[in-house]
């Protein structure tokens, strides 16, 4: 839920990166953090398990300029992809303004993508949100791998509502900012609708 601080003239929005384990959610945030002006970002907090997977979340307050005199600040989170951290995923989705679903393009990971997308829909419903109405984008990551299936096939299986979709190679930054900007724009458009 967007938090507007009238005294500080600041709009705070929360974007969550969702997807199966090892799909590249943390890599997206790491790239954004590394390429963002130091004055425009806060600390990147990452908690990892013994197997180097994100356990709880990454948090990156990101300043993206002003809207009608209000400073915008996007808080970026990732969820743990592993199924046994479902309670953590639900907690992180509380107060969400926009979602980026990061899909793994490898053929062997399509079932995991579909399962995670269904889990996202279910967890959003439990939090009182609807994936059909929440600002949302699909990122097809790992496009550089030889086992990546065609984009058209992925889109056919993962497209939820005609959302914006992007091809990505997160370790090289390909598609990373495009995806974030698309969802940030949708979040601000949604906010303007709610304000009018």
PDB file of C-alpha atoms in Angstrom, residues 39-147:
ATOM      1  CA  UNK A  39      22.629   9.552  -3.439  1.00  0.00           C
ATOM      2  CA  UNK A  40      19.464   7.905  -4.829  1.00  0.00           C
ATOM      3  CA  UNK A  41      19.524   4.661  -2.911  1.00  0.00           C
ATOM      4  CA  UNK A  42      19.573   3.264   0.572  1.00  0.00           C
ATOM      5  CA  UNK A  43      21.320   0.185   1.858  1.00  0.00           C
ATOM      6  CA  UNK A  44      20.820  -3.149   0.150  1.00  0.00           C
ATOM      7  CA  UNK A  45      19.994  -5.716   2.760  1.00  0.00           C
ATOM      8  CA  UNK A  46      20.302  -9.335   1.751  1.00  0.00           C
ATOM      9  CA  UNK A  47      19.915 -12.379   3.910  1.00  0.00           C
ATOM     10  CA  UNK A  48      21.145 -15.665   2.530  1.00  0.00           C
ATOM     11  CA  UNK A  49      20.968 -19.289   3.561  1.00  0.00           C
ATOM     12  CA  UNK A  50      23.897 -21.682   3.675  1.00  0.00           C
ATOM     13  CA  UNK A  51      23.235 -22.443   0.015  1.00  0.00           C
ATOM     14  CA  UNK A  52      23.540 -18.750  -0.984  1.00  0.00           C
ATOM     15  CA  UNK A  53      19.839 -18.367  -1.676  1.00  0.00           C
ATOM     16  CA  UNK A  54      17.881 -15.356  -0.470  1.00  0.00           C
ATOM     17  CA  UNK A  55      16.197 -16.318   2.751  1.00  0.00           C
ATOM     18  CA  UNK A  56      13.919 -13.402   3.490  1.00  0.00           C
ATOM     19  CA  UNK A  57      14.249 -10.329   1.353  1.00  0.00           C
ATOM     20  CA  UNK A  58      16.357  -7.737  -0.287  1.00  0.00           C
ATOM     21  CA  UNK A  59      15.356  -4.179   0.437  1.00  0.00           C
ATOM     22  CA  UNK A  60      16.349  -1.257  -1.704  1.00  0.00           C
ATOM     23  CA  UNK A  61      14.805   2.178  -1.227  1.00  0.00           C
ATOM     24  CA  UNK A  62      15.196   3.853  -4.596  1.00  0.00           C
ATOM     25  CA  UNK A  63      14.542   7.489  -5.345  1.00  0.00           C
ATOM     26  CA  UNK A  64      13.101   7.948  -8.859  1.00  0.00           C
ATOM     27  CA  UNK A  65      12.541  11.701  -8.952  1.00  0.00           C
ATOM     28  CA  UNK A  66       9.395  13.718  -8.228  1.00  0.00           C
ATOM     29  CA  UNK A  67       5.704  13.527  -9.187  1.00  0.00           C
ATOM     30  CA  UNK A  68       3.716  16.762  -8.792  1.00  0.00           C
ATOM     31  CA  UNK A  69       6.173  18.009  -6.214  1.00  0.00           C
ATOM     32  CA  UNK A  70       6.265  14.759  -4.279  1.00  0.00           C
ATOM     33  CA  UNK A  71       9.474  12.783  -4.087  1.00  0.00           C
ATOM     34  CA  UNK A  72       8.926   9.147  -5.116  1.00  0.00           C
ATOM     35  CA  UNK A  73      10.673   6.373  -3.310  1.00  0.00           C
ATOM     36  CA  UNK A  74      10.388   2.770  -4.408  1.00  0.00           C
ATOM     37  CA  UNK A  75      11.141   0.004  -1.952  1.00  0.00           C
ATOM     38  CA  UNK A  76      12.203  -3.133  -3.777  1.00  0.00           C
ATOM     39  CA  UNK A  77      11.890  -6.560  -2.203  1.00  0.00           C
ATOM     40  CA  UNK A  78      12.470 -10.110  -3.316  1.00  0.00           C
ATOM     41  CA  UNK A  79      10.812 -13.165  -1.871  1.00  0.00           C
ATOM     42  CA  UNK A  80      12.488 -16.517  -1.184  1.00  0.00           C
ATOM     43  CA  UNK A  81      11.717 -18.758  -4.130  1.00  0.00           C
ATOM     44  CA  UNK A  82      11.734 -22.062  -2.312  1.00  0.00           C
ATOM     45  CA  UNK A  83       8.308 -23.522  -1.569  1.00  0.00           C
ATOM     46  CA  UNK A  84       9.023 -24.093   2.129  1.00  0.00           C
ATOM     47  CA  UNK A  85       9.329 -20.318   2.712  1.00  0.00           C
ATOM     48  CA  UNK A  86       5.715 -19.641   1.764  1.00  0.00           C
ATOM     49  CA  UNK A  87       4.909 -17.879   5.054  1.00  0.00           C
ATOM     50  CA  UNK A  88       7.761 -15.432   4.400  1.00  0.00           C
ATOM     51  CA  UNK A  89       6.462 -14.749   0.896  1.00  0.00           C
ATOM     52  CA  UNK A  90       3.007 -13.908   2.259  1.00  0.00           C
ATOM     53  CA  UNK A  91       4.519 -11.536   4.820  1.00  0.00           C
ATOM     54  CA  UNK A  92       6.604  -9.726   2.201  1.00  0.00           C
ATOM     55  CA  UNK A  93       3.545  -9.274  -0.067  1.00  0.00           C
ATOM     56  CA  UNK A  94       1.736  -7.259   2.628  1.00  0.00           C
ATOM     57  CA  UNK A  95       1.318  -3.681   1.474  1.00  0.00           C
ATOM     58  CA  UNK A  96       2.574  -4.402  -2.051  1.00  0.00           C
ATOM     59  CA  UNK A  97       1.946  -1.814  -4.795  1.00  0.00           C
ATOM     60  CA  UNK A  98       3.417  -3.678  -7.772  1.00  0.00           C
ATOM     61  CA  UNK A  99       4.806  -7.102  -8.654  1.00  0.00           C
ATOM     62  CA  UNK A 100       7.503  -8.243 -11.076  1.00  0.00           C
ATOM     63  CA  UNK A 101       7.374 -11.951 -11.829  1.00  0.00           C
ATOM     64  CA  UNK A 102      10.845 -13.193 -12.775  1.00  0.00           C
ATOM     65  CA  UNK A 103      10.599 -16.406 -14.804  1.00  0.00           C
ATOM     66  CA  UNK A 104      13.468 -18.763 -15.540  1.00  0.00           C
ATOM     67  CA  UNK A 105      13.663 -19.331 -19.319  1.00  0.00           C
ATOM     68  CA  UNK A 106      15.122 -22.822 -19.075  1.00  0.00           C
ATOM     69  CA  UNK A 107      12.780 -25.536 -20.321  1.00  0.00           C
ATOM     70  CA  UNK A 108      13.379 -27.639 -17.195  1.00  0.00           C
ATOM     71  CA  UNK A 109      12.127 -24.748 -15.007  1.00  0.00           C
ATOM     72  CA  UNK A 110       8.759 -24.138 -16.694  1.00  0.00           C
ATOM     73  CA  UNK A 111       6.832 -26.239 -14.161  1.00  0.00           C
ATOM     74  CA  UNK A 112       8.501 -24.278 -11.340  1.00  0.00           C
ATOM     75  CA  UNK A 113       7.534 -20.992 -13.083  1.00  0.00           C
ATOM     76  CA  UNK A 114       3.899 -22.037 -13.396  1.00  0.00           C
ATOM     77  CA  UNK A 115       3.782 -23.284  -9.808  1.00  0.00           C
ATOM     78  CA  UNK A 116       5.284 -20.020  -8.532  1.00  0.00           C
ATOM     79  CA  UNK A 117       2.848 -17.915 -10.590  1.00  0.00           C
ATOM     80  CA  UNK A 118      -0.089 -19.862  -9.146  1.00  0.00           C
ATOM     81  CA  UNK A 119       1.409 -19.406  -5.679  1.00  0.00           C
ATOM     82  CA  UNK A 120       1.679 -15.639  -6.301  1.00  0.00           C
ATOM     83  CA  UNK A 121      -1.991 -15.443  -7.303  1.00  0.00           C
ATOM     84  CA  UNK A 122      -3.042 -17.413  -4.230  1.00  0.00           C
ATOM     85  CA  UNK A 123      -0.873 -15.442  -1.804  1.00  0.00           C
ATOM     86  CA  UNK A 124      -2.063 -12.109  -3.220  1.00  0.00           C
ATOM     87  CA  UNK A 125      -5.672 -13.234  -2.790  1.00  0.00           C
ATOM     88  CA  UNK A 126      -4.976 -14.146   0.831  1.00  0.00           C
ATOM     89  CA  UNK A 127      -3.628 -10.606   1.370  1.00  0.00           C
ATOM     90  CA  UNK A 128      -6.725  -9.053  -0.238  1.00  0.00           C
ATOM     91  CA  UNK A 129      -5.132  -8.272  -3.594  1.00  0.00           C
ATOM     92  CA  UNK A 130      -5.997  -9.441  -7.088  1.00  0.00           C
ATOM     93  CA  UNK A 131      -3.278 -10.185  -9.635  1.00  0.00           C
ATOM     94  CA  UNK A 132      -5.717  -9.065 -12.341  1.00  0.00           C
ATOM     95  CA  UNK A 133      -5.771  -5.503 -11.011  1.00  0.00           C
ATOM     96  CA  UNK A 134      -2.399  -4.985  -9.321  1.00  0.00           C
ATOM     97  CA  UNK A 135       0.418  -3.330 -11.372  1.00  0.00           C
ATOM     98  CA  UNK A 136       2.364  -6.282 -12.747  1.00  0.00           C
ATOM     99  CA  UNK A 137       5.067  -7.196 -15.289  1.00  0.00           C
ATOM    100  CA  UNK A 138       6.597 -10.441 -16.495  1.00  0.00           C
ATOM    101  CA  UNK A 139      10.356 -10.755 -16.920  1.00  0.00           C
ATOM    102  CA  UNK A 140      11.688 -13.746 -18.854  1.00  0.00           C
ATOM    103  CA  UNK A 141      15.192 -14.054 -17.436  1.00  0.00           C
ATOM    104  CA  UNK A 142      18.195 -16.169 -18.463  1.00  0.00           C
ATOM    105  CA  UNK A 143      17.565 -15.597 -22.183  1.00  0.00           C
ATOM    106  CA  UNK A 144      21.280 -16.191 -22.866  1.00  0.00           C
ATOM    107  CA  UNK A 145      21.187 -19.863 -21.868  1.00  0.00           C
ATOM    108  CA  UNK A 146      21.168 -22.492 -24.643  1.00  0.00           C
ATOM    109  CA  UNK A 147      18.286 -24.308 -22.902  1.00  0.00           C
TER     110      UNK A 147
END
